[in-house]
Short mmCIF file of C-alpha atoms and ligand atoms in Angstrom, two decimals:
data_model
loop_
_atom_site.label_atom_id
_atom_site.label_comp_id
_atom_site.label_asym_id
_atom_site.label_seq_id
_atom_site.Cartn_x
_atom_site.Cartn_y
_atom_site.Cartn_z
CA UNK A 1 -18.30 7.02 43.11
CA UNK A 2 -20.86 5.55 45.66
CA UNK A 3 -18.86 7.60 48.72
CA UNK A 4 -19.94 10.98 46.40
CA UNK A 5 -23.58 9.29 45.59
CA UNK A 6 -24.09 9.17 49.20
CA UNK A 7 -22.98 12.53 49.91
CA UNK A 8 -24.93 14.07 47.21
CA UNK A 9 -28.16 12.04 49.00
CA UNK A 10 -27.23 13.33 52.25
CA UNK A 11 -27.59 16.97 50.82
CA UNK A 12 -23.97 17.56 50.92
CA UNK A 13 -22.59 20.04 48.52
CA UNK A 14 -19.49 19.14 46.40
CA UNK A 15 -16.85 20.58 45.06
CA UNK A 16 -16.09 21.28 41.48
CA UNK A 17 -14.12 18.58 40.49
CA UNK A 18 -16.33 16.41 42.29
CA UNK A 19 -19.35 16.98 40.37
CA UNK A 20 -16.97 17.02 37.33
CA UNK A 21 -16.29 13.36 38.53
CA UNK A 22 -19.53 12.50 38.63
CA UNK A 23 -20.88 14.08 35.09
CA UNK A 24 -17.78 13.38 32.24
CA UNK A 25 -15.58 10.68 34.76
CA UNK A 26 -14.05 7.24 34.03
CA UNK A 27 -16.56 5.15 35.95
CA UNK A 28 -19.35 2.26 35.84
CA UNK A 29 -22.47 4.32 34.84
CA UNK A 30 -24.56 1.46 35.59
CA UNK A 31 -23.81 1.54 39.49
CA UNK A 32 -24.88 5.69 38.69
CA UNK A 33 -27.85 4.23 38.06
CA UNK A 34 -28.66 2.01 40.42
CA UNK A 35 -27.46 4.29 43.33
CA UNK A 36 -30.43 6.68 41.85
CA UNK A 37 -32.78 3.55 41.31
CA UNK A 38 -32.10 3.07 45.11
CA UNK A 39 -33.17 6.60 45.68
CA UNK A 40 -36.36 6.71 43.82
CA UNK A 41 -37.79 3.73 45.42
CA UNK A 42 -37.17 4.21 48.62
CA UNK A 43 -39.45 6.98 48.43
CA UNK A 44 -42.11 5.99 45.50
CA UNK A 45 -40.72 2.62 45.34
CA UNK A 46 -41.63 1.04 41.56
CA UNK A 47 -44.68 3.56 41.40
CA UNK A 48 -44.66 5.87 38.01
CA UNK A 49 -47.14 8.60 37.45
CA UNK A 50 -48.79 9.23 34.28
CA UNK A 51 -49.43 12.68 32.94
CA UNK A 52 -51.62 13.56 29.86
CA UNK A 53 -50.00 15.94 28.23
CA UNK A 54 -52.35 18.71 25.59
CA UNK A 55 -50.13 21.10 23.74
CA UNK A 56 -53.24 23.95 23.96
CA UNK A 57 -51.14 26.37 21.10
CA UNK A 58 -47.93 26.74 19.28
CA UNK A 59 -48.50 30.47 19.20
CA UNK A 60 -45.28 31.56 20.87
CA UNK A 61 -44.04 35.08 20.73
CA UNK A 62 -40.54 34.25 22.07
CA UNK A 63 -37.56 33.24 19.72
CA UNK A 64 -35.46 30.74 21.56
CA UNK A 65 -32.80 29.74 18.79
CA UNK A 66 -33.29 26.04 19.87
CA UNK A 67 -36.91 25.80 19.29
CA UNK A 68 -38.93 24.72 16.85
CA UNK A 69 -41.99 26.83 17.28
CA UNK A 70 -39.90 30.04 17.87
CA UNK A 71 -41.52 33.36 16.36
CA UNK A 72 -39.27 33.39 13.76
CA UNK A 73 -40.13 29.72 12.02
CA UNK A 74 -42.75 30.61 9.27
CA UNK A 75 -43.10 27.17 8.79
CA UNK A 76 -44.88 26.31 11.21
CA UNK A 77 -48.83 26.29 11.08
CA UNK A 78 -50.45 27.62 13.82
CA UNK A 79 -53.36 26.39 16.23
CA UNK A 80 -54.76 27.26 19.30
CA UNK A 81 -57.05 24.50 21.27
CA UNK A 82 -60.38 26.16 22.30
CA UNK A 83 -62.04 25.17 25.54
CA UNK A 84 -64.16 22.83 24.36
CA UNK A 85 -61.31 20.39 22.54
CA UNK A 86 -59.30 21.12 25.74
CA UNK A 87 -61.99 19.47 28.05
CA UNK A 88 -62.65 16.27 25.39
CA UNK A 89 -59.01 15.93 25.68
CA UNK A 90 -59.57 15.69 29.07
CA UNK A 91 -62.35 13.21 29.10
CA UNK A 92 -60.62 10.68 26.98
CA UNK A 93 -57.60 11.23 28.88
CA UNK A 94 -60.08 10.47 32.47
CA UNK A 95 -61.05 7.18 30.36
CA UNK A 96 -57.98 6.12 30.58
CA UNK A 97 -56.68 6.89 34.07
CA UNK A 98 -55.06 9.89 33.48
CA UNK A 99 -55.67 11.90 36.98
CA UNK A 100 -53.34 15.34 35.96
CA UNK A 101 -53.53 16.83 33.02
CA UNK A 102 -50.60 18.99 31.62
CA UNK A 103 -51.91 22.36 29.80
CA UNK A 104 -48.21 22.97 27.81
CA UNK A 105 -48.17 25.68 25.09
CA UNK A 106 -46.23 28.67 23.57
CA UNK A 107 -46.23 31.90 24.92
CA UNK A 108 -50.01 32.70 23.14
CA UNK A 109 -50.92 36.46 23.63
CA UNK A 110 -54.44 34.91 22.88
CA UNK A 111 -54.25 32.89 26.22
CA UNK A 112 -55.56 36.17 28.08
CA UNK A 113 -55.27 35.82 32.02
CA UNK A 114 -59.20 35.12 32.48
CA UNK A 115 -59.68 32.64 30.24
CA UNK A 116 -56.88 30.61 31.20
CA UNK A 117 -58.55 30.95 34.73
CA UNK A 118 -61.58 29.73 33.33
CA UNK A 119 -60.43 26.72 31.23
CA UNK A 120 -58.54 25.62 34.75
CA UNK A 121 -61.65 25.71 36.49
CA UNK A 122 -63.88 23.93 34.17
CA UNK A 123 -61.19 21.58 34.39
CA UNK A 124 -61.28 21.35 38.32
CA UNK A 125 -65.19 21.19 38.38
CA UNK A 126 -65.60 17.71 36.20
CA UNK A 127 -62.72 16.18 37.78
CA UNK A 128 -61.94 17.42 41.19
CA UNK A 129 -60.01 14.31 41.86
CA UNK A 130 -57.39 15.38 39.20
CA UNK A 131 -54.38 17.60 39.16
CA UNK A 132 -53.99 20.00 36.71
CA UNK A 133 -50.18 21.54 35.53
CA UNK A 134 -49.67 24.59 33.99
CA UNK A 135 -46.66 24.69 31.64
CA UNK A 136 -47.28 28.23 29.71
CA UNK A 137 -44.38 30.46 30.02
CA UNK A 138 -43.18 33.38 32.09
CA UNK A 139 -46.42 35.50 33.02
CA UNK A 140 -46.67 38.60 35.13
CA UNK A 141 -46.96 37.14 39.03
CA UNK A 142 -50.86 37.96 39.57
CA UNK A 143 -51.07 35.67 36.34
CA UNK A 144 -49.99 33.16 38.05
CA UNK A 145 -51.90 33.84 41.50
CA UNK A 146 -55.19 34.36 39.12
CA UNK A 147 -54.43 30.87 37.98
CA UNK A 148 -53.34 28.99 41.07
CA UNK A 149 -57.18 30.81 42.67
CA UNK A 150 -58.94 29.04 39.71
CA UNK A 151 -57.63 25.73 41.14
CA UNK A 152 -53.98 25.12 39.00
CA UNK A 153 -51.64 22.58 40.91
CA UNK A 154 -48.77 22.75 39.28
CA UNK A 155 -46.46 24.50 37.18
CA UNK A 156 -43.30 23.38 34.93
CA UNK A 157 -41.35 26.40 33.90
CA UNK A 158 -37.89 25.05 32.81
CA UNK A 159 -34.45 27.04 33.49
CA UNK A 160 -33.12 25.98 30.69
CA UNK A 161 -29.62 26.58 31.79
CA UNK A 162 -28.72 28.48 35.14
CA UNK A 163 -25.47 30.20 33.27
CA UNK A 164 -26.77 33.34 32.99
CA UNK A 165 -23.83 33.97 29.69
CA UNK A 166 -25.35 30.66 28.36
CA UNK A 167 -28.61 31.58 28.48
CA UNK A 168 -27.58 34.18 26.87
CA UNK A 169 -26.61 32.47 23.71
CA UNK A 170 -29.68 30.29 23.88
CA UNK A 171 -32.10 33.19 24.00
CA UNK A 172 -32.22 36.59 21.61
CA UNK A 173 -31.81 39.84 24.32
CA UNK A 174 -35.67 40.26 25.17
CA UNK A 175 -35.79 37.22 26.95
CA UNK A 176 -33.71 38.07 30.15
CA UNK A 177 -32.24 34.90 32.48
CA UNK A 178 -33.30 36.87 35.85
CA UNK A 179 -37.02 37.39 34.85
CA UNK A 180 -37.30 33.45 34.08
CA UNK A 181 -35.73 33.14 37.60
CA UNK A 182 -37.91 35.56 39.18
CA UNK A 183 -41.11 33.66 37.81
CA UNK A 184 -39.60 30.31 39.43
CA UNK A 185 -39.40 32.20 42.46
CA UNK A 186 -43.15 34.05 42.34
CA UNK A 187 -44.50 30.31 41.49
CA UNK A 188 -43.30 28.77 44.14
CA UNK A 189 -43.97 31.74 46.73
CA UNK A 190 -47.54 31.53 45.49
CA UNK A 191 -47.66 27.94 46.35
CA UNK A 192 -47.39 25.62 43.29
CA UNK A 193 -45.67 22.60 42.73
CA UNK A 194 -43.15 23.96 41.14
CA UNK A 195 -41.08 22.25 37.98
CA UNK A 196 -37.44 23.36 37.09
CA UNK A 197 -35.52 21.62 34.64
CA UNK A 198 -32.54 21.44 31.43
CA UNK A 199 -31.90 20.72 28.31
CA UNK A 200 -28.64 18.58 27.93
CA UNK A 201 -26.19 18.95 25.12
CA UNK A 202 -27.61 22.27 23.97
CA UNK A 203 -25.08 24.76 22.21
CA UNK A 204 -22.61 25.98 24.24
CA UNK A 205 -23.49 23.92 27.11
CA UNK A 206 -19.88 22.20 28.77
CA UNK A 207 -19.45 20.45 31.93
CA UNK A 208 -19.31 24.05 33.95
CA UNK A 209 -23.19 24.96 33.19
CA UNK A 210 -24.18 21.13 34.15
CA UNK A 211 -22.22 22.12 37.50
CA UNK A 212 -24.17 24.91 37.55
CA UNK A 213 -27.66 23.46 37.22
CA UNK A 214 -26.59 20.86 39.63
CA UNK A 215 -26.24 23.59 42.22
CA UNK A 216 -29.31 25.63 41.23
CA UNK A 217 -31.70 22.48 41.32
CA UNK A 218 -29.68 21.77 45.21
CA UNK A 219 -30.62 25.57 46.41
CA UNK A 220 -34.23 26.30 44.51
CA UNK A 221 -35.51 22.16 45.28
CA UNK A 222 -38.08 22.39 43.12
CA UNK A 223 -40.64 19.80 43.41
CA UNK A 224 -40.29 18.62 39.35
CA UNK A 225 -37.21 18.61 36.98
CA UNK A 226 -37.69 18.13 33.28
CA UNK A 227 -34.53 17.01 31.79
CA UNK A 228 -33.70 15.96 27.91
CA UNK A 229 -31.71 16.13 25.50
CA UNK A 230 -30.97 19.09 23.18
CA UNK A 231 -32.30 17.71 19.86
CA UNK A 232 -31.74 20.11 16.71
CA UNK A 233 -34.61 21.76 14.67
CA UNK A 234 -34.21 22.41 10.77
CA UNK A 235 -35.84 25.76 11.04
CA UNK A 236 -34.05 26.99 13.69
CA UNK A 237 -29.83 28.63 13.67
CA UNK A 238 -29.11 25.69 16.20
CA UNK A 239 -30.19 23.18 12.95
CA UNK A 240 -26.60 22.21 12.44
CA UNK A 241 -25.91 21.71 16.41
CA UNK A 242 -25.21 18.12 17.42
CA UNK A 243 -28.60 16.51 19.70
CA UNK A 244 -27.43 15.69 23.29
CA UNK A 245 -26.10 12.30 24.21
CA UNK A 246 -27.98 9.51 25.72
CA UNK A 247 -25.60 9.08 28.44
CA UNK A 248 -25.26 12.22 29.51
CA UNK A 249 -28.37 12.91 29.44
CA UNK A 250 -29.74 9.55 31.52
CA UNK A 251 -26.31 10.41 33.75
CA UNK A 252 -27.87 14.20 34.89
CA UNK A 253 -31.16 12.23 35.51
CA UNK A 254 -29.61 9.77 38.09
CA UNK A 255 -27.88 12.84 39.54
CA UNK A 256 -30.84 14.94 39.40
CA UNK A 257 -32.80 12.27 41.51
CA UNK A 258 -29.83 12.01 44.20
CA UNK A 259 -29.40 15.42 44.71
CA UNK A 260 -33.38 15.49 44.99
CA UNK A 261 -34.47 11.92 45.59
CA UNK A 262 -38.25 13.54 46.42
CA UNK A 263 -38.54 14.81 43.03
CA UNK A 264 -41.54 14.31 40.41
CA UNK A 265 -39.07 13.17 37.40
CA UNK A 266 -40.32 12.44 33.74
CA UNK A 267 -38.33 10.07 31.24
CA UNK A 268 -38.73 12.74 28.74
CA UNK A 269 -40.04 12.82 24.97
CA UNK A 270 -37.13 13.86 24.04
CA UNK A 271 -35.25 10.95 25.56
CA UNK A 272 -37.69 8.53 24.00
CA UNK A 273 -36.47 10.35 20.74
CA UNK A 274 -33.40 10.04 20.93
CA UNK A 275 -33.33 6.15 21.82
CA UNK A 276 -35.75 3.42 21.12
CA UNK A 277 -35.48 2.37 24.79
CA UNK A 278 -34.72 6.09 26.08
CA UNK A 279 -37.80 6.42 28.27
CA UNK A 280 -36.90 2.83 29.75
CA UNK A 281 -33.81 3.61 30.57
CA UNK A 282 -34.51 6.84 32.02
CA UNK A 283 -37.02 5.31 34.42
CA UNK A 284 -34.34 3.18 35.39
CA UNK A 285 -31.66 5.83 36.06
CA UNK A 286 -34.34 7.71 38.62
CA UNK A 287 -36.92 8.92 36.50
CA UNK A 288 -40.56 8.39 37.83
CA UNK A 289 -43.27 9.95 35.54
CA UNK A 290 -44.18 9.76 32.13
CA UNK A 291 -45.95 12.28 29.82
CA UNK A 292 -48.22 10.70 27.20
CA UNK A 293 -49.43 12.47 24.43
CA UNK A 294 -53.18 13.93 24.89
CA UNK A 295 -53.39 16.41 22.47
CA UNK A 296 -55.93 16.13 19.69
CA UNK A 297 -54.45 14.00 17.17
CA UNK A 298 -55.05 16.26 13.81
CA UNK A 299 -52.59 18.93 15.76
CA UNK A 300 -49.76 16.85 17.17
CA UNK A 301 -47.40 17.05 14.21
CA UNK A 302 -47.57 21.00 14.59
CA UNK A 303 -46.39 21.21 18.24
CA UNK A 304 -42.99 20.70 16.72
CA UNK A 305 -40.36 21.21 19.36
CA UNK A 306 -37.42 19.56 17.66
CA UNK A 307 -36.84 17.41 14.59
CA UNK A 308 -38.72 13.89 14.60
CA UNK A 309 -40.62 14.45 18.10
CA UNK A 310 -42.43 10.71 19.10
CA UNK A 311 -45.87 11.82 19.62
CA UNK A 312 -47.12 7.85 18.42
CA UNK A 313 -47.06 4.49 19.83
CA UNK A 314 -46.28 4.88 23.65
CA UNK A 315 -45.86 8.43 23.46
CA UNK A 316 -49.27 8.90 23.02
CA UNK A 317 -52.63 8.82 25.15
CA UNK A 318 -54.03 5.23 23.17
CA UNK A 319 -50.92 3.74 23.29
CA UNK A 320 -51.06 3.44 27.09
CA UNK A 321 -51.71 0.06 27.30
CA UNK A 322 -48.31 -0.90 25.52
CA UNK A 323 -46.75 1.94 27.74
CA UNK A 324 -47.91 0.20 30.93
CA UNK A 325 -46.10 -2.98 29.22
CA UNK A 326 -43.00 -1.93 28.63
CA UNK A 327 -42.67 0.12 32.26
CA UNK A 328 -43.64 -3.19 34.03
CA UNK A 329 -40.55 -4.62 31.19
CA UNK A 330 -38.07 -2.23 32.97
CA UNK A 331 -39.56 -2.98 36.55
CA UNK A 332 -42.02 -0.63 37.10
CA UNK A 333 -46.01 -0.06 37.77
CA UNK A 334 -47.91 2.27 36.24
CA UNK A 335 -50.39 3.61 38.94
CA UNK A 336 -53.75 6.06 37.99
CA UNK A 337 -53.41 8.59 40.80
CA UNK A 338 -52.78 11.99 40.62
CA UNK A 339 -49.09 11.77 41.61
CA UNK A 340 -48.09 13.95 43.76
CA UNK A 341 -44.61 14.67 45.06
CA UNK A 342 -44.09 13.37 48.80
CA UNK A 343 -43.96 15.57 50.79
CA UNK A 344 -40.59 16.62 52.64
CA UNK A 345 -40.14 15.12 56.23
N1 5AD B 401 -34.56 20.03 21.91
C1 5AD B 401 -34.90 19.55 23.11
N2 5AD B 401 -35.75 20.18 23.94
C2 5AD B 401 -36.29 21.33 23.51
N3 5AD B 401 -37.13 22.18 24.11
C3 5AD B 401 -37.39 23.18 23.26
N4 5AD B 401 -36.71 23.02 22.12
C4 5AD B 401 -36.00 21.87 22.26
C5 5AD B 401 -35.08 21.18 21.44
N5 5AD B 401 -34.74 21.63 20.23
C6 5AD B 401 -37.57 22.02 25.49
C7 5AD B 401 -37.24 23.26 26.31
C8 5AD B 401 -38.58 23.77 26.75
C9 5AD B 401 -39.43 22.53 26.67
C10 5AD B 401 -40.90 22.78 26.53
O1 5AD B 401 -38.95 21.85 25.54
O2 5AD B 401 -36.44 22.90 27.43
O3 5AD B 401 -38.60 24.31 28.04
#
């Protein structure tokens, strides 16, 4: 295993069964694991980045059969943040340390170009020294150029799968698998840091379309990769799907960080779902940021991505003393800087 580990770090590319090896094979997973942990700290050695996350709306006019907040789910009750709560957010989340602040929501036809631009700048001119991440969808290019001019860092925009057929059966026909790519592409042209990134275990998904993000994340090295398990919604036609493994999922997170050992990688939500210890364990497989909730309190059962989301304890803004515990538990330092990604040598 460690001859392909060192390959894979030395940007070699590998062959099919090779990366089939390294994703479903008969080996120690732990020594994965380390090989990764080796990876991440030679570069941001026991360092993780914080990230306050504020889930601005649940408006969302796309209908991805895996998601909870899809058009289609009537049961869900809608809110949109306005300025105002967006900022607090932000000032409790300064009080704390947090130095970027994640602006995630649905695809809101409210969010209008200009006042996204606006929120973003307000943003920028109480706290210059923090970064601010845009996670809001695909959006015409000048969108994002309008946005990235009002001072936006950042912006995660995952794949999802790069199997065009898969995404395919993940998506209903409006939602087309070349215009997500072509927004990766415009975001990082314009000059964002950009974020890529999976689910694992979604419907459909087999050891081919794993390969296949492996190879994507290799040629498009984006500068973030969200990865977590597929974890089913009641309201959605995935409800009866089975949620992604732990393994696998902490397994394309160790090969995610040797293939890009640079990378700005969270220990997801969704893995802290899944497991008790997930978000631990993650960090220790090559993970090296974690998202907090920062989102007003009164709304966070509504931003309902899949069943049972954490959005208490340590997966929340107040709880970041205990979260700063349990890191240094696993071996790691929480530090109160922005975070960057290194930059490439
Ligand atoms: N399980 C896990 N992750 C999900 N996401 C959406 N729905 C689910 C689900 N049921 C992820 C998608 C999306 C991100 C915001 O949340 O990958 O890009």
């Amino acid at each position: 295993m460690t001859d392909l580990t060192d390959r894979l770090w030395a940007g070699d590319s590998l062959s099919d069964d090779e990366w089939r090896y390294l994703i479903e094979g008969d080996y120690e997973k732990q020594a994965l694991f380390h090989e990764a942990d080796k990876a991440r700290r030679r570069y941001y050695g026991t360092d993780v980045y914080i990230r306050g996350l504020i889930e601005i709306s649940n408006f969302c006019r796309n209908d991805c059969l895996y998601c909870g907040i899809r058009r289609s789910n009537a049961n869900v009750s809608r809110y949109r943040l306005t300025e105002a709560e967006i900022l607090a957010c932000c000032g409790q989340g300064y009080a704390l340390g947090f130095r970027t602040f994640v602006l995630q929501g649905g695809e809101d036809a409210y969010h209008i170009t200009a006042w996204v631009a606006g929120v973003v700048s307000a943003i920028k001119e109480k706290y210059p020294d923090c970064a601010v991440t845009l996670s809001l969808g695909e959006r015409p290019r000048r969108d994002y150029e309008i946005w990235y001019q009002a001072g936006a860092d950042r912006y995660l925009l995952r794949h999802e799968t790069a199997t065009r057929s898969h995404y395919e059966k993940l998506h209903p026909p409006e939602q087309a698998y070349l215009r997500r790519m072509e927004c990766l592409r415009n975001l990082r042209e314009i000059g964002y840091q950009t974020g890529a990134g999976f689910m694992v275990g979604s419907p459909f998904q087999g050891t081919e379309e794993l390969i296949a993000d492996m190879r994507f994340l290799q040629e498009f090295r984006p500068e973030m990769v969200g990865i977590g398990p597929f974890i089913p919604h009641r309201d959605t036609p995935f409800s009866g799907y089975p949620a992604g493994s732990l393994e696998r999922t902490l397994i394309m997170v160790a090969l995610t960080r040797l293939t890009l050992p640079k990378a700005l990688i969270p220990a997801t939500t969704a893995l802290g779902t899944i497991h008790p210890q997930g978000r631990e364990m993650g960090l220790k497989a090559g993970a090296n940021v974690v998202m907090p909730n920062l989102s007003p309190a009164n709304v966070r059962g509504q931003y309902s991505l899949y069943d049972n989301k954490a959005c208490t304890g340590q997966e929340a803004a107040e709880g970041l003393t205990a979260l700063k515990e349990s890191v240094a538990q696993a071996g790691y330092r929480v530090v109160e800087s922005r975070g960057d990604a290194v930059q490439a040598e």
